[in-house]
XYZ file of C-alpha atoms in Angstrom:
584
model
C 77.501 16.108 97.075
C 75.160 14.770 94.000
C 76.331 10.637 95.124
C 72.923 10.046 94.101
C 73.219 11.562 90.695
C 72.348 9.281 87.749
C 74.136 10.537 85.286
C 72.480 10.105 81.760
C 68.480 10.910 82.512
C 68.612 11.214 78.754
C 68.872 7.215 78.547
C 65.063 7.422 78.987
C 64.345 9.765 75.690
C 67.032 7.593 73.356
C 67.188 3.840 74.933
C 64.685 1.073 74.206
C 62.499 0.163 71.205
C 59.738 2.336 71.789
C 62.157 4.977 72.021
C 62.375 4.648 68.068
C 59.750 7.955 67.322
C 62.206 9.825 69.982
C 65.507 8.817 68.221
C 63.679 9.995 64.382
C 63.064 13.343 65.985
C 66.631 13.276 67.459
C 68.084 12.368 63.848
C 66.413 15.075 62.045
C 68.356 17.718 64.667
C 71.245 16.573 63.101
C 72.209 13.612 65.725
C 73.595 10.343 65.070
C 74.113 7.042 66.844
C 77.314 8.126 68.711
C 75.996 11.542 69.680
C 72.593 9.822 71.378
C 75.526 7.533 73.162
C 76.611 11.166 75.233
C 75.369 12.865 77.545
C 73.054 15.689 76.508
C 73.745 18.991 77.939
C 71.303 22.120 77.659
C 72.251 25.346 77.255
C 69.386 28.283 77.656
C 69.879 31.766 77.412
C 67.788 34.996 76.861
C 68.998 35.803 73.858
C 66.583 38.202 72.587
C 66.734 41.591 69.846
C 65.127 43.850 72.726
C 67.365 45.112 74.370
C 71.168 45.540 74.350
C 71.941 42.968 78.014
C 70.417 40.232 76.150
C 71.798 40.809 72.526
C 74.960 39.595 73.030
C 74.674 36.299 74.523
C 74.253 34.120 71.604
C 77.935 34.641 71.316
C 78.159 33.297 75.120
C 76.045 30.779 74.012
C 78.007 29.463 71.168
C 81.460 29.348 72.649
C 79.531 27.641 76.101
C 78.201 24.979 72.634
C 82.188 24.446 72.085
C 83.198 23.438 75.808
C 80.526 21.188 76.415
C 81.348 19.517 72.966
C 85.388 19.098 73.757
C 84.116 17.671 77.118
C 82.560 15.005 75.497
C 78.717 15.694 75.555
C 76.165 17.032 73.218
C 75.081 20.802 73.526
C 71.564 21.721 73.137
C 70.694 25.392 72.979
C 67.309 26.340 73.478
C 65.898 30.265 74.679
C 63.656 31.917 77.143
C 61.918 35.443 77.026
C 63.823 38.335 78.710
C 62.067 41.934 79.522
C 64.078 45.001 79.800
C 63.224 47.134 82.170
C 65.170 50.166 80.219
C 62.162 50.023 77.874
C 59.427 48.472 80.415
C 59.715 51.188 83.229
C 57.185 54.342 83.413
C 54.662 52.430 81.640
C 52.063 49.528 82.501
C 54.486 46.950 80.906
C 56.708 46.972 84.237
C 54.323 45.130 85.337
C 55.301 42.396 83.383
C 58.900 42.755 84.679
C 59.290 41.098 87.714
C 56.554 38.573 86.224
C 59.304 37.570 83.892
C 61.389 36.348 86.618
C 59.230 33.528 87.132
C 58.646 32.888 83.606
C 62.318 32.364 82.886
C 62.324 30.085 85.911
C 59.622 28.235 84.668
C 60.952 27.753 81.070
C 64.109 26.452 82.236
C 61.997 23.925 84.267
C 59.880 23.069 81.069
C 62.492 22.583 78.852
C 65.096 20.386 80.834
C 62.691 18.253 81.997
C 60.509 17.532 79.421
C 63.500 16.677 77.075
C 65.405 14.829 79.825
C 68.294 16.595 79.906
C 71.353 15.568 81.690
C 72.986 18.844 82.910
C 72.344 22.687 82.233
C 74.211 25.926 81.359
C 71.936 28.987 81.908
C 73.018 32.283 80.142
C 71.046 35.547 81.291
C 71.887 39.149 80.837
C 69.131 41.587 82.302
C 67.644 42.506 85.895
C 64.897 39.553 85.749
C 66.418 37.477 83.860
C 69.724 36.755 86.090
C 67.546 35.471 89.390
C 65.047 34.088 87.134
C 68.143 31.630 85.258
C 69.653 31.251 88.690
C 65.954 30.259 90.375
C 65.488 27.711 87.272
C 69.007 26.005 87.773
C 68.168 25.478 91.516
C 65.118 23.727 90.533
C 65.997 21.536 88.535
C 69.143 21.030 90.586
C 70.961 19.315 87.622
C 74.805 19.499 86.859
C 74.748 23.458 86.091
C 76.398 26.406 85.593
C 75.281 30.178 85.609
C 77.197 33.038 82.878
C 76.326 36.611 82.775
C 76.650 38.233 79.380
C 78.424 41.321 80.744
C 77.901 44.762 81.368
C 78.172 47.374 78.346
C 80.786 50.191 78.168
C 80.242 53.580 79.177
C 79.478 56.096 77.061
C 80.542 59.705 77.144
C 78.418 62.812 78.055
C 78.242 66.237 76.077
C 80.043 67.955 78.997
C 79.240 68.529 82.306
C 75.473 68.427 83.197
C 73.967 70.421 86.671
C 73.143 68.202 88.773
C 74.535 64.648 87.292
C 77.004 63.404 89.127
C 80.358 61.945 86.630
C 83.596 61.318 86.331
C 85.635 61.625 83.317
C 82.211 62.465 81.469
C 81.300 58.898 82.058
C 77.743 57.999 81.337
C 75.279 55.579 81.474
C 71.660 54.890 80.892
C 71.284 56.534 84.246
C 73.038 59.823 83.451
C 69.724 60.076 80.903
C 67.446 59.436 83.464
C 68.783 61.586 85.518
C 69.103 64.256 82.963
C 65.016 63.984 81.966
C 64.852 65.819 85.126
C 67.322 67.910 84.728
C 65.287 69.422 81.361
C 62.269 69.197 82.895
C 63.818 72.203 85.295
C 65.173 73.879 82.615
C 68.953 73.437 83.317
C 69.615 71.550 79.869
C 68.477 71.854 77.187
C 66.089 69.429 74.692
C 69.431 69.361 72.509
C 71.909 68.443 75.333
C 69.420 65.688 77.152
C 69.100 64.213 73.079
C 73.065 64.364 72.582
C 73.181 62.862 75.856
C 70.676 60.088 74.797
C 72.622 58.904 71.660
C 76.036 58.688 73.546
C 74.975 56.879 77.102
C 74.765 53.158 75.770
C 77.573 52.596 73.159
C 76.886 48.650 72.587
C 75.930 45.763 73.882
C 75.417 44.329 77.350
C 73.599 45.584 80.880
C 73.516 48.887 82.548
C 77.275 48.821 83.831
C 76.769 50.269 87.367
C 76.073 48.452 90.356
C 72.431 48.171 89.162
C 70.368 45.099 89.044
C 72.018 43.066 86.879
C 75.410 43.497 88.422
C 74.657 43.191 91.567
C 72.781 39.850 90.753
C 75.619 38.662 88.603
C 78.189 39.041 91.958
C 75.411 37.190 93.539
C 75.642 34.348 91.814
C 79.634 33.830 91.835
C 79.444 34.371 96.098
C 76.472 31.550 95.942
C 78.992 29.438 93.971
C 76.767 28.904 90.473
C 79.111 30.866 88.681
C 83.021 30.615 88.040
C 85.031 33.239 90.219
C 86.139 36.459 87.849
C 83.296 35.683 85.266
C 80.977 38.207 86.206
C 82.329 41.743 85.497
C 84.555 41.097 82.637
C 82.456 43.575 80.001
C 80.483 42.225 77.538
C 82.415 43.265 74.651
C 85.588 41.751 75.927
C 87.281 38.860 74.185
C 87.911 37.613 77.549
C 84.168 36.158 77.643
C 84.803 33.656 75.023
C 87.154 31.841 76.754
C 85.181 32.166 80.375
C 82.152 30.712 78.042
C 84.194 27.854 76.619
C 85.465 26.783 80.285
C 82.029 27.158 81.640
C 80.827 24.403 79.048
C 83.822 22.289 80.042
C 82.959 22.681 83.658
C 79.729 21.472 83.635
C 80.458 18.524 81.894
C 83.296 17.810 84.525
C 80.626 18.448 86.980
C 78.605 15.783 85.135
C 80.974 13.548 85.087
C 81.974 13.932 89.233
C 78.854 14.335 89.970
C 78.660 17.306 91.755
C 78.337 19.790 93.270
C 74.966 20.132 92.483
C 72.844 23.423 92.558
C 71.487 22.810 95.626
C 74.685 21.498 97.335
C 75.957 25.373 96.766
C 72.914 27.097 97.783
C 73.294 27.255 101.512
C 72.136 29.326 104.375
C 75.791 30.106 104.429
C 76.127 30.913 100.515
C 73.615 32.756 100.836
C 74.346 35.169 103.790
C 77.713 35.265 101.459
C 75.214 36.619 99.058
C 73.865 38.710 101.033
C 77.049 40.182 102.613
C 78.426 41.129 99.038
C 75.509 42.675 98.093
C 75.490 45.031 100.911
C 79.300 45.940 101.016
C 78.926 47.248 97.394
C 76.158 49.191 98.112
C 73.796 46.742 95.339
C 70.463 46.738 94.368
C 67.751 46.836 96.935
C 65.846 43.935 94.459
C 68.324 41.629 95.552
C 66.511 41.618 98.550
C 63.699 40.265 96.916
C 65.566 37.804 94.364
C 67.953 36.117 97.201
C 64.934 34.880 99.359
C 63.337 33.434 95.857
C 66.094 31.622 94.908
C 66.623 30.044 98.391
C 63.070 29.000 97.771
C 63.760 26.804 94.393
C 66.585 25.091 96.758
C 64.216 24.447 99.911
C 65.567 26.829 102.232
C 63.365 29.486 103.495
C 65.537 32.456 104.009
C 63.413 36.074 104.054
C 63.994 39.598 104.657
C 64.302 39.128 107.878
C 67.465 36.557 107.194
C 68.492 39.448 104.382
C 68.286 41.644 107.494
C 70.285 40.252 110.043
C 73.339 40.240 107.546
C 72.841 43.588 105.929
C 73.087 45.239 109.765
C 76.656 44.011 109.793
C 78.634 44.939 106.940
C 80.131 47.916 106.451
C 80.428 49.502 102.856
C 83.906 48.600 101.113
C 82.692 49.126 96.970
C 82.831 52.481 95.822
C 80.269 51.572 92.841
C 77.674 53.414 90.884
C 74.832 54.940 91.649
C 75.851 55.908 95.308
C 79.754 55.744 94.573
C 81.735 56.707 91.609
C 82.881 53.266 89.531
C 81.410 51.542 86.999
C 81.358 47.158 86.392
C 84.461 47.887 83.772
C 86.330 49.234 86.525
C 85.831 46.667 89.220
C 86.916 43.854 86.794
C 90.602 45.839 86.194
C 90.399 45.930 90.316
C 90.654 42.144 90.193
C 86.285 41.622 89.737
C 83.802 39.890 92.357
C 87.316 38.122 93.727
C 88.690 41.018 94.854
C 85.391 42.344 96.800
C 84.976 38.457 98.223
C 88.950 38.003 99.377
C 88.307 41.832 101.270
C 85.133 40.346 102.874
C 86.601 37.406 104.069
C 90.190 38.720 104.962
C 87.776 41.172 107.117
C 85.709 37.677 108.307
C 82.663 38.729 107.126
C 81.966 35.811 104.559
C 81.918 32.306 105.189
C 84.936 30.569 103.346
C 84.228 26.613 103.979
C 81.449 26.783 101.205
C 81.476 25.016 97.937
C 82.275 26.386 94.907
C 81.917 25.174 91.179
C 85.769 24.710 90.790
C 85.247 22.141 93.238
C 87.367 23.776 96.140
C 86.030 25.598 99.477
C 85.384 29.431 98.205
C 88.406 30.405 100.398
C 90.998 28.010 98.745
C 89.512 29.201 95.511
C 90.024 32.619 96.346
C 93.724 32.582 96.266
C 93.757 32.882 93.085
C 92.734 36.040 92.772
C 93.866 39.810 94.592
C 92.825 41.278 97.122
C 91.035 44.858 97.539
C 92.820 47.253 95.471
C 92.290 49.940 97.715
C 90.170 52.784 95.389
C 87.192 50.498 93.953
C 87.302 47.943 96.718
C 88.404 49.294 99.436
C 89.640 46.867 103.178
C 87.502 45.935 105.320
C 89.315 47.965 107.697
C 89.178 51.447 105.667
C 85.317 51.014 104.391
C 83.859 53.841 103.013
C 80.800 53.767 105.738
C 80.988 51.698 107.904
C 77.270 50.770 107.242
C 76.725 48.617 104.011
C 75.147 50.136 101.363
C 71.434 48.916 102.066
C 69.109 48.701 105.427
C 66.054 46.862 106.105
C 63.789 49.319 108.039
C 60.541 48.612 110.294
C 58.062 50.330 112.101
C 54.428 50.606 112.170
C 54.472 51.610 108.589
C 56.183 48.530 107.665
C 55.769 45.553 109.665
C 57.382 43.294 107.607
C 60.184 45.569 106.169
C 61.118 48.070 103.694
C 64.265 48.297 101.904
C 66.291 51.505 101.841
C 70.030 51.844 99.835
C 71.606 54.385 101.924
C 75.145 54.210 99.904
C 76.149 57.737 98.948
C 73.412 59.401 101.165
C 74.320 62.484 103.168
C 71.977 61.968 105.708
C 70.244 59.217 107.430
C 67.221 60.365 108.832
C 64.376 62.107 107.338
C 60.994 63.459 108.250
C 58.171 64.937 106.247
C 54.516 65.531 105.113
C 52.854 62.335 103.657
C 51.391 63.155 99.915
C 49.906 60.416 98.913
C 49.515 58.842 94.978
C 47.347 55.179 94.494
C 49.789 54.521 91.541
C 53.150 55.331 89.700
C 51.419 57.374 86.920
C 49.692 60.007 89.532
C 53.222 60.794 91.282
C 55.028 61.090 88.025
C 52.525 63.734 86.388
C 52.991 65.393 89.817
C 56.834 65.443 89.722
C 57.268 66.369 86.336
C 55.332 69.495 86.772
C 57.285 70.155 89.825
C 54.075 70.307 92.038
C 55.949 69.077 95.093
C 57.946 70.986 97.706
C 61.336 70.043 100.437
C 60.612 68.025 103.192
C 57.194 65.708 100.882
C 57.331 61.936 101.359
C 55.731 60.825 98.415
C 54.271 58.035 98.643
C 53.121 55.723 95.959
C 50.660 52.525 97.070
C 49.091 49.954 95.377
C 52.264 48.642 93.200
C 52.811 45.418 95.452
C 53.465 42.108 94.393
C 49.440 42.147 94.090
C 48.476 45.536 94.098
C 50.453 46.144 91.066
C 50.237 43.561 90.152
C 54.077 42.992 89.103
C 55.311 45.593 91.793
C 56.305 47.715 89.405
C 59.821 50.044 89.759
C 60.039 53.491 90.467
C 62.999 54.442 88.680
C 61.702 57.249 86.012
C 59.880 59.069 88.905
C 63.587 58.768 91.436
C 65.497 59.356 88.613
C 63.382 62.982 87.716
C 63.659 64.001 91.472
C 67.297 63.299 91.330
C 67.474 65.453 88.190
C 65.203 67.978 89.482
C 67.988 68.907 92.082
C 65.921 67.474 94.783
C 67.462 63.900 95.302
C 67.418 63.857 99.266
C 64.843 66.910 99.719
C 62.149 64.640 99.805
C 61.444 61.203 100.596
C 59.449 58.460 98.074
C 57.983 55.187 100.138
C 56.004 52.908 98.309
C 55.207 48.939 98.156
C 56.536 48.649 94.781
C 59.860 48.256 93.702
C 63.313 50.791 92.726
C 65.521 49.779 90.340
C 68.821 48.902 91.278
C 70.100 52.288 89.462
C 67.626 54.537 91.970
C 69.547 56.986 94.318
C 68.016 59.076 97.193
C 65.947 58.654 100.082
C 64.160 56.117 98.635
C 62.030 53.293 100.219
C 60.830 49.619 98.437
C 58.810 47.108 99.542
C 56.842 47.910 101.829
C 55.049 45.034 103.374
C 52.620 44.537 104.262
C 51.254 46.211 101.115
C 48.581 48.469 100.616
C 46.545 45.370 98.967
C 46.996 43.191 101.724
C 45.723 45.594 104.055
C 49.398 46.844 105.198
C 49.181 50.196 106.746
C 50.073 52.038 103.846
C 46.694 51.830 102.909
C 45.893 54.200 105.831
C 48.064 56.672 104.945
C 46.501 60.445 104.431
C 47.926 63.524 103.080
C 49.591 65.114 106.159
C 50.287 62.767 108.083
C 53.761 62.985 109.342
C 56.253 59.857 108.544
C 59.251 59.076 109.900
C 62.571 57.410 108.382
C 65.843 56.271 110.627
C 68.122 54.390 108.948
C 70.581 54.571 111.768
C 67.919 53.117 113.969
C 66.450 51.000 110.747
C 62.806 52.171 111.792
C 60.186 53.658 109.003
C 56.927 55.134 111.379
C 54.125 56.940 111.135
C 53.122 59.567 113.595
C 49.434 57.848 114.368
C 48.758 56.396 117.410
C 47.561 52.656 117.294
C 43.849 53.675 117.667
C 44.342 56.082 114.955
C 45.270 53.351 112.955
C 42.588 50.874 113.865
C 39.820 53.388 113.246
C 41.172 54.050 110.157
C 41.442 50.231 109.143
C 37.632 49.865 110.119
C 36.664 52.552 107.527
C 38.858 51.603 104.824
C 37.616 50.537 101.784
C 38.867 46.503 100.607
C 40.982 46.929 97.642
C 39.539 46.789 94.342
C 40.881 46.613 91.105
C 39.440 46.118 87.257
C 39.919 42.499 86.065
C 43.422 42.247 84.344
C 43.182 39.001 82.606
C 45.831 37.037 81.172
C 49.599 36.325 82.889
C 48.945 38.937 85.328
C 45.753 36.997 86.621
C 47.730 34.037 87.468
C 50.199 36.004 88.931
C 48.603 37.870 91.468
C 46.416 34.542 92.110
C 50.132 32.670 92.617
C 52.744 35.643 94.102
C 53.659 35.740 97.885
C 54.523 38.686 100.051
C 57.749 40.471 99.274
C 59.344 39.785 102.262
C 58.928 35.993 101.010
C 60.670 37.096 97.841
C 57.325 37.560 95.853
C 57.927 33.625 94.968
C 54.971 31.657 93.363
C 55.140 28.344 94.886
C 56.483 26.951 97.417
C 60.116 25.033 97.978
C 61.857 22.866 95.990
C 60.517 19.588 94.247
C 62.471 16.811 93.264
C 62.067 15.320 89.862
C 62.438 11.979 89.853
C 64.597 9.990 87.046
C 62.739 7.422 85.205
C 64.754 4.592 83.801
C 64.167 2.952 80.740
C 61.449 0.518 80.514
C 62.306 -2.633 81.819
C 63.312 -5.501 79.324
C 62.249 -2.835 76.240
C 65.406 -3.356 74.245
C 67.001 -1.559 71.279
């Protein structure tokens, strides 16, 4: 693994005499002839005031500085832009969500390579922000190691709300979500859904359920990037400082070993381990879209029909937030990511001959940890479903796949009247006047990858039917996205989507749809003629010029079931010595 690593790439910005201009600039950082002598090491994060995931990584940052210093290189911090989907959703900024993935991909790219780094921590706190890091440390494929800044505390709710869903009047940024519903019915009032908004997010870090963020931060210790038990220690916890110190002292170790490399842990194997962890604890259906896009940075192609083949075999062993009842707090004093991977494989549903950063196969390294401990993570061979928590469905409404979560549904399989909305904002004005009835499909189109674009989430409109007492009365479908806190009969990413010409676009008010998730098929009661006469009068899809990042993104993005990626495989950058015979 990494034989072929050279080392110190940064020879070619401080070596030679016409390296003189570079070494000034280097000086006036504060470096001096036996600092451009080690090996420089860059550390990026997405450090930002916006929200509460990203504000507490500097401190990650910092303490990642110190490692990589007592290891014996130089630590260079730089930072890349983070978006928050707390403050992003149920607005036309989500659409710059899921855009941000790539540009936090992109800036790692920019920044290590143009500087000619020698070997990279990433730091990343928030839903786009975690693949995005992880996608930017497979391209680059350098020594590297991924941290997660941590999941906030819980806060505590003003009593018991109708309709919410808590234990120990634990609460989260969902529980206010939830609870916008919940006043919109008239159940609470505007007092008890503000009281509830002050107390939901006590401090820093990410949502703390098996959201997004979570979910993507287990993803990244089963793929190997990150070190085992670092992911759900909380973000207020002492306990970080010292995982971030170690972290910088690994990847100088790395550095010095010369592997394994990025690429040398992202497998087809690592990632079915991925995929396999994601679906036992019932995680975010947008890992289904991030998993395939990192695969991509490394070369592999691995899509939702890969995602699928694992997700139909797991059963459902984490008894996490939003279908189950624990938070990310919880599952670290359960023994953390360990204990869900030493179930999974003690159950032989993971692949333990796989690299991992502490330079041991993942089921050696596992022995250092426990096992299940029987009420978070329960064994394999007492799950609580014996389905995982997500399926991939198809059908004639969605060749190419939809994604449902089905942990902490009461039923399966749904069927219902088609009302149709051409964006988020026209199903939300309809939901929050309750102008909808038992047994609707809502369905929202246009929000794809290029419809959108941005494939926007649907949380605020889930989260009000939740609250509205009417969480698996109904059904929402569209080809956008959910957030990884949505709950209910709930369907993502449809593909093809409605601006590719998927049959979504076809859809009419009335028509009857469908949904199995026993059976994993989504279907519309049309025959195939119906649906070819219908695709001969459809209108192409049209949409007013959006300008700016979002032009280049729809130009760029790929299906979902591709991972929405923006170009295609991995590229090797090649080192460049020094200038041959240029001396110092």
């Amino acid at each position: 693994m990494g034989k072929n690593l050279h080392k110190h790439r940064s020879r070619t910005i401080v070596e030679g005499l016409t390296r003189a201009p570079h070494r000034a600039f280097l000086r006036s950082t504060g470096m001096d002839e036996e600092a451009m002598r080690k090996p420089f090491v860059a550390i990026v994060d997405t450090y930002g005031e916006n929200a509460p995931c990203s504000m507490s990584l500097n401190q990650v940052s910092d303490n990642v500085r110190l490692g990589v210093a007592a290891g014996g290189g130089v630590p260079i911090r730089g930072t890349a832009i983070s978006v928050t989907d707390g403050i992003s959703m149920n607005h036309a900024g989500m659409r710059m969500s899921l855009v941000s993935r790539e540009i936090v991909a992109d800036s790692v790219e920019v920044f290590v390579r143009a500087h000619g780094y020698d070997a990279l921590v990433g730091v990343a706190g928030c839903d786009k922000s975690l693949p995005g890091m992880l996608m930017g440390l497979a391209r680059v494929n350098l020594p590297g190691v991924f941290l997660f800044g941590g999941a906030m505390l819980p806060g505590v709710a003003p009593g018991q709300i109708p309709g919410v869903a808590m234990r120990n009047r634990q609460a989260t940024v969902l529980t206010t979500i939830e609870a916008v519903g919940t006043a919109q019915r008239g159940d609470i009032t505007r007092e008890t859904l503000e009281s509830i908004e002050k107390q939901c997010t006590p401090g820093a870090g990410a949502c703390p359920g098996q959201f997004t963020a979570n979910t993507m931060a287990m993803v990244a210790e089963a793929l190997g990037l990150a070190p085992l038990g670092s992911a759900m220690v909380p973000a207020v916890y002492s306990e970080r400082i010292a995982i971030s110190r170690r972290a910088g002292e690994t990847v100088m170790r790395i550095l010095k070993s010369g592997g394994p490399l990025p690429r040398d842990l992202i497998t087809r194997k690592s990632l079915e381990n991925a995929c396999v962890a994601v679906a036992a604890t019932g995680g975010s259906t947008n890992a289904a879209l991030h998993i395939p896009a990192i695969a991509n940075e490394a070369g592999l192609r691995f899509t939702l029909d890969d995602v699928q083949r694992v997700f139909e075999k797991v059963p459902l062993i984490g008894d996490l937030q939003p279908g189950g009842r624990y938070l990310a707090q919880d599952l670290h004093h359960a023994g953390g990511v360990p204990a869900v991977l030493n179930a999974l494989l003690a159950g032989g549903y993971l692949h333990g001959d796989v690299p991992t950063l502490e330079g041991l196969p993942l089921e050696e390294a596992l022995r250092a940890f426990p096992g299940p401990d029987g009420t978070v993570v329960r064994p394999c061979g007492e799950p609580l479903s014996d389905n995982g928590g997500l399926v991939i469905l198809r059908g004639n409404l969605a060749p190419d796949g939809a994604c449902l979560k089905i942990a902490g549904l009461k039923s399966l399989v749904f069927s219902g009247t088609a009302r149709i909305f051409e964006c988020e904002e026209d199903c939300m004005a309809v939901v929050a006047q309750h102008r909808y009835a038992p047994g609707d499909v809502l369905v929202i189109r246009n929000e794809g990858p290029k419809g959108g674009p941005g494939m926007r989430e649907m949380l605020s409109v889930t989260a009000a039917i939740y609250g509205q007492g009417m969480g698996e009365k109904v059904a929402l479908l569209t080809d956008g996205r959910f957030s990884g806190a949505t709950r209910g009969l709930c369907i993502g990413y449809v593909g093809p989507e409605a601006a590719m010409g998927g049959p979504i676009a076809l859809l009419r008010d009335g028509d009857r749809i469908h949904i199995d998730a026993q059976a994993g098929t989504l279907n519309v009661e049309l025959s195939d003629e119906e649906l070819a006469r219908r695709r001969a009068q459809a209108a192409p899809f049209s949409r007013g010029h959006m300008g700016g990042v979002l032009e280049k993104y729809e130009a760029l993005v790929q299906p979902a079931n591709l991972g929405a990626i923006t170009h295609s495989g991995a590229v090797d950058w090649p080192y460049e010595a020094p200038t041959p015979g240029d001396t110092a």
